[in-house]
Short mmCIF file of C-alpha atoms and ligand atoms in Angstrom, two decimals:
data_model
loop_
_atom_site.label_atom_id
_atom_site.label_comp_id
_atom_site.label_asym_id
_atom_site.label_seq_id
_atom_site.Cartn_x
_atom_site.Cartn_y
_atom_site.Cartn_z
CA UNK T 130 -27.93 -41.20 -4.91
CA UNK T 131 -25.97 -38.99 -7.26
CA UNK T 132 -26.82 -35.32 -7.66
CA UNK T 133 -28.63 -34.70 -10.94
CA UNK T 134 -26.87 -32.71 -13.62
CA UNK T 135 -28.21 -29.23 -14.17
CA UNK T 136 -28.42 -26.61 -16.90
CA UNK T 137 -29.45 -22.97 -16.96
CA UNK T 138 -31.13 -21.04 -19.77
CA UNK T 139 -31.18 -17.25 -19.59
CA UNK T 140 -33.95 -15.91 -21.81
CA UNK T 141 -34.53 -12.19 -22.37
CA UNK T 142 -38.23 -12.66 -23.04
CA UNK T 143 -40.81 -15.28 -22.18
CA UNK T 144 -40.76 -17.17 -25.46
CA UNK T 145 -37.11 -17.09 -26.52
CA UNK T 146 -36.24 -20.28 -24.68
CA UNK T 147 -38.92 -22.10 -26.65
CA UNK T 148 -37.92 -21.13 -30.20
CA UNK T 149 -34.18 -21.14 -29.65
CA UNK T 150 -33.41 -24.05 -27.37
CA UNK T 151 -36.68 -25.83 -26.60
CA UNK T 152 -35.24 -29.00 -28.12
CA UNK T 153 -32.08 -28.83 -26.01
CA UNK T 154 -34.20 -28.34 -22.90
CA UNK T 155 -36.51 -31.27 -23.64
CA UNK T 156 -33.65 -33.55 -24.66
CA UNK T 157 -31.59 -32.86 -21.55
CA UNK T 158 -34.66 -33.11 -19.31
CA UNK T 159 -35.22 -36.60 -20.73
CA UNK T 160 -31.57 -37.39 -19.97
CA UNK T 161 -32.20 -36.50 -16.34
CA UNK T 162 -30.85 -32.96 -16.27
CA UNK T 163 -32.68 -30.47 -14.11
CA UNK T 164 -33.05 -27.53 -16.47
CA UNK T 165 -33.76 -24.12 -14.97
CA UNK T 166 -35.02 -21.30 -17.18
CA UNK T 167 -34.60 -17.69 -16.12
CA UNK T 168 -36.94 -15.40 -18.07
CA UNK T 169 -35.83 -11.84 -17.49
CA UNK T 170 -39.09 -10.42 -18.87
CA UNK T 171 -42.33 -11.62 -20.44
CA UNK T 172 -41.61 -9.89 -23.73
CA UNK T 173 -44.77 -8.01 -22.93
CA UNK T 174 -44.08 -4.85 -24.89
CA UNK T 175 -41.88 -6.00 -27.72
CA UNK T 176 -42.86 -9.56 -28.53
CA UNK T 177 -46.61 -9.62 -27.99
CA UNK T 178 -47.88 -7.56 -30.93
CA UNK T 179 -50.93 -9.70 -31.49
CA UNK T 180 -52.17 -9.21 -27.93
CA UNK T 181 -51.74 -5.43 -28.15
CA UNK T 182 -53.64 -5.39 -31.44
CA UNK T 183 -56.47 -7.16 -29.60
CA UNK T 184 -56.56 -4.25 -27.16
CA UNK T 185 -55.20 -6.07 -24.09
CA UNK T 186 -53.78 -4.06 -21.18
CA UNK T 187 -50.16 -4.36 -20.03
CA UNK T 188 -51.15 -6.51 -17.05
CA UNK T 189 -53.27 -8.76 -19.26
CA UNK T 190 -50.46 -9.15 -21.79
CA UNK T 191 -48.03 -10.06 -19.02
CA UNK T 192 -50.30 -12.62 -17.45
CA UNK T 193 -51.08 -14.25 -20.81
CA UNK T 194 -47.38 -14.40 -21.66
CA UNK T 195 -46.56 -15.85 -18.25
CA UNK T 196 -49.21 -18.54 -18.68
CA UNK T 197 -47.89 -19.39 -22.16
CA UNK T 198 -44.31 -19.61 -20.88
CA UNK T 199 -45.38 -21.83 -17.98
CA UNK T 200 -47.32 -24.16 -20.29
CA UNK T 201 -44.38 -24.38 -22.70
CA UNK T 202 -41.94 -25.00 -19.84
CA UNK T 203 -44.18 -27.78 -18.62
CA UNK T 204 -44.23 -29.51 -22.00
CA UNK T 205 -40.44 -29.23 -22.31
CA UNK T 206 -39.86 -30.70 -18.86
CA UNK T 207 -38.32 -27.56 -17.35
CA UNK T 208 -37.40 -28.20 -13.73
CA UNK T 209 -37.81 -24.60 -12.62
CA UNK T 210 -38.99 -21.48 -14.46
CA UNK T 211 -38.00 -18.26 -12.78
CA UNK T 212 -39.66 -15.11 -14.10
CA UNK T 213 -37.72 -12.00 -13.14
CA UNK T 214 -40.40 -9.63 -14.53
CA UNK T 215 -37.92 -6.81 -15.25
CA UNK T 216 -39.72 -5.29 -18.25
CA UNK T 217 -38.66 -5.29 -21.89
CA UNK T 218 -38.01 -2.92 -24.78
CA UNK T 219 -35.77 -1.98 -23.19
CA UNK T 220 -34.75 -4.63 -20.71
CA UNK T 221 -32.64 -3.19 -17.93
CA UNK T 222 -31.08 -4.77 -14.84
CA UNK T 223 -30.13 -2.87 -11.73
CA UNK T 224 -27.29 -4.17 -9.55
CA UNK T 225 -29.73 -6.04 -7.28
CA UNK T 226 -31.30 -7.75 -10.28
CA UNK T 227 -27.88 -8.90 -11.47
CA UNK T 228 -27.04 -10.24 -8.02
CA UNK T 229 -30.34 -12.12 -8.00
CA UNK T 230 -29.22 -13.79 -11.23
CA UNK T 231 -25.80 -14.54 -9.71
CA UNK T 232 -27.58 -16.19 -6.75
CA UNK T 233 -29.59 -18.31 -9.17
CA UNK T 234 -26.48 -19.35 -11.13
CA UNK T 235 -24.73 -20.39 -7.92
CA UNK T 236 -27.80 -22.24 -6.70
CA UNK T 237 -28.21 -24.15 -9.96
CA UNK T 238 -24.47 -24.79 -10.53
CA UNK T 239 -25.17 -25.51 -14.20
CA UNK T 240 -23.10 -27.94 -16.23
CA UNK T 241 -23.77 -25.59 -19.15
CA UNK T 242 -25.61 -22.37 -19.81
CA UNK T 243 -27.61 -21.12 -22.79
CA UNK T 244 -28.22 -17.54 -23.87
CA UNK T 245 -28.64 -15.25 -26.90
CA UNK T 246 -26.22 -14.27 -29.65
CA UNK T 247 -23.66 -11.64 -28.70
CA UNK T 248 -24.81 -9.24 -31.42
CA UNK T 249 -28.40 -8.42 -32.35
CA UNK T 250 -29.10 -5.02 -33.89
CA UNK T 251 -32.80 -5.88 -34.24
CA UNK T 252 -33.24 -6.69 -30.59
CA UNK T 253 -30.84 -5.06 -28.18
CA UNK T 254 -32.56 -6.83 -25.25
CA UNK T 255 -31.11 -10.07 -26.59
CA UNK T 256 -27.49 -8.97 -26.78
CA UNK T 257 -27.83 -7.09 -23.49
CA UNK T 258 -28.97 -10.35 -21.88
CA UNK T 259 -25.85 -12.15 -23.08
CA UNK T 260 -23.67 -9.35 -21.72
CA UNK T 261 -25.48 -9.75 -18.40
CA UNK T 262 -25.11 -13.54 -18.51
CA UNK T 263 -21.35 -13.22 -18.99
CA UNK T 264 -21.09 -10.63 -16.22
CA UNK T 265 -23.13 -12.72 -13.78
CA UNK T 266 -21.24 -15.90 -14.69
CA UNK T 267 -18.01 -14.03 -13.90
CA UNK T 268 -19.31 -12.76 -10.55
CA UNK T 269 -20.56 -16.26 -9.65
CA UNK T 270 -17.00 -17.54 -10.20
CA UNK T 271 -15.45 -14.98 -7.86
CA UNK T 272 -14.28 -16.33 -4.49
CA UNK T 273 -14.63 -12.85 -3.04
CA UNK T 274 -18.33 -12.58 -3.89
CA UNK T 275 -20.38 -13.72 -0.88
CA UNK T 276 -17.48 -15.75 0.57
CA UNK T 277 -18.54 -19.12 1.94
CA UNK T 278 -20.96 -19.89 -0.88
CA UNK T 279 -20.11 -22.55 -3.44
CA UNK T 280 -18.44 -20.72 -6.33
CA UNK T 281 -19.26 -21.52 -9.92
CA UNK T 282 -16.96 -23.69 -12.04
CA UNK T 283 -16.62 -22.97 -15.76
CA UNK T 284 -19.84 -23.98 -17.50
CA UNK T 285 -19.85 -23.53 -21.25
CA UNK T 286 -22.04 -20.69 -22.45
CA UNK T 287 -23.81 -21.80 -25.61
CA UNK T 288 -25.37 -19.07 -27.71
CA UNK T 289 -28.62 -20.25 -29.24
CA UNK T 290 -29.83 -19.27 -32.68
CA UNK T 291 -31.12 -15.71 -33.10
CA UNK T 292 -33.86 -14.49 -35.39
CA UNK T 293 -32.59 -13.00 -38.69
CA UNK T 294 -29.63 -15.35 -38.30
CA UNK T 295 -27.41 -14.01 -41.09
CA UNK T 296 -27.32 -10.49 -39.61
CA UNK T 297 -26.13 -11.50 -36.16
CA UNK T 298 -22.54 -12.59 -36.59
CA UNK T 299 -23.67 -15.88 -35.06
CA UNK T 300 -21.61 -18.84 -36.18
CA UNK T 301 -22.72 -22.22 -34.85
CA UNK T 302 -20.04 -24.76 -33.91
CA UNK T 303 -22.34 -27.32 -32.32
CA UNK T 304 -25.41 -29.07 -33.69
CA UNK T 305 -27.73 -30.99 -31.42
CA UNK T 306 -30.06 -33.65 -32.80
CA UNK T 307 -33.46 -32.91 -31.30
CA UNK T 308 -35.44 -35.35 -33.46
CA UNK T 309 -36.43 -37.56 -30.49
CA UNK T 310 -38.04 -34.59 -28.71
CA UNK T 311 -39.32 -32.66 -31.72
CA UNK T 312 -42.96 -33.28 -30.81
CA UNK T 313 -42.37 -31.63 -27.45
CA UNK T 314 -40.70 -28.59 -29.00
CA UNK T 315 -43.49 -28.19 -31.54
CA UNK T 316 -46.12 -28.54 -28.78
CA UNK T 317 -44.30 -25.94 -26.68
CA UNK T 318 -44.14 -23.56 -29.67
CA UNK T 319 -47.88 -23.99 -30.15
CA UNK T 320 -48.44 -22.67 -26.64
CA UNK T 321 -47.09 -19.32 -27.90
CA UNK T 322 -50.36 -18.05 -29.28
CA UNK T 323 -49.14 -14.48 -29.53
CA UNK T 324 -46.56 -15.52 -32.15
CA UNK T 325 -48.32 -18.01 -34.38
CA UNK T 326 -46.30 -16.77 -37.38
CA UNK T 327 -43.16 -18.25 -35.82
CA UNK T 328 -44.34 -21.86 -35.53
CA UNK T 329 -43.61 -22.78 -39.14
CA UNK T 330 -40.55 -20.56 -39.30
CA UNK T 331 -38.83 -22.37 -36.43
CA UNK T 332 -39.87 -25.74 -37.81
CA UNK T 333 -38.00 -24.85 -41.01
CA UNK T 334 -34.99 -23.65 -39.01
CA UNK T 335 -34.86 -27.01 -37.22
CA UNK T 336 -34.99 -28.84 -40.55
CA UNK T 337 -32.18 -26.69 -41.95
CA UNK T 338 -30.00 -27.36 -38.92
CA UNK T 339 -30.74 -31.08 -39.28
CA UNK T 340 -29.03 -30.87 -42.66
CA UNK T 341 -25.96 -29.40 -40.98
CA UNK T 342 -26.06 -32.16 -38.39
CA UNK T 343 -26.10 -34.79 -41.12
CA UNK T 344 -23.34 -33.14 -43.14
CA UNK T 345 -21.04 -32.68 -40.15
CA UNK T 346 -21.64 -36.11 -38.67
CA UNK T 347 -20.23 -37.75 -41.79
CA UNK T 348 -22.37 -36.57 -44.68
CA UNK T 349 -22.62 -39.14 -47.48
CA UNK T 350 -20.05 -41.29 -45.71
CA UNK T 351 -21.80 -42.58 -42.64
CA UNK T 352 -23.46 -39.33 -41.56
CA UNK T 353 -26.21 -39.78 -39.07
CA UNK T 354 -29.72 -39.13 -40.23
CA UNK T 355 -31.44 -36.30 -38.46
CA UNK T 356 -34.78 -34.62 -39.03
CA UNK T 357 -34.64 -31.72 -36.58
CA UNK T 358 -31.67 -30.04 -34.93
CA UNK T 359 -30.65 -26.89 -33.08
CA UNK T 360 -27.40 -25.00 -33.62
CA UNK T 361 -25.27 -23.37 -30.92
CA UNK T 362 -22.16 -21.22 -30.80
CA UNK T 363 -19.89 -21.84 -27.84
CA UNK T 364 -18.12 -18.92 -26.19
CA UNK T 365 -15.39 -20.76 -24.30
CA UNK T 366 -12.79 -23.30 -25.43
CA UNK T 367 -13.06 -26.95 -24.47
CA UNK T 368 -10.38 -28.74 -22.50
CA UNK T 369 -9.58 -32.20 -23.85
CA UNK T 370 -7.16 -35.09 -23.50
CA UNK T 371 -7.73 -36.40 -26.98
CA UNK T 372 -8.70 -34.76 -30.25
ZN1 ZN N 96 -36.80 -12.12 -27.41
#
């Protein structure tokens, strides 16, 4: 038996992994990848406006958001959802929290990682999370950190699409056709009852990115049809033997 391939998503808040890379998760899960999602917070303060307007308490908001994230993860075929529960707006990690994330990265040994854009003036939790992801990836690669453990190789870090895309300095270089798993992504989005206004928005985003997929896979000259796609920006170069 061969060891299954793995991937790791690092999500600042409970729902980010759904909007931004739910298709990638579902697609890779169907391909046999074990996808782990690390949610650093539930987005309880900053991304749950509807629940606060309904008069819910902090603990109620957190438990509703956790349940939504678990249901969405289930639909997407997430292998393991780890909720760090570190609080949001602002999200902050102490050294021990970072080392917990390093432990998770080393345990998962992902073939690739997914996280937020590097710049996000609307949501500093998002860009902070990517800074943390890079720092923890680096520590996980260090032979001198917890010697004897299996060190991390060099998984690509893909930055998934932010909200308010044009303001983020985010420039996708990879488009993934998620048409075969679109129903799963849509179903996962519909578990996010606190953010109903985003369901249609992220459906339109997926359709827009499908256009980029078509154009860049050959356009009018043999381009592959695609109805829904997700875009990603890679941080690290690829190593190849052939262009
Ligand atoms: Zn978020």
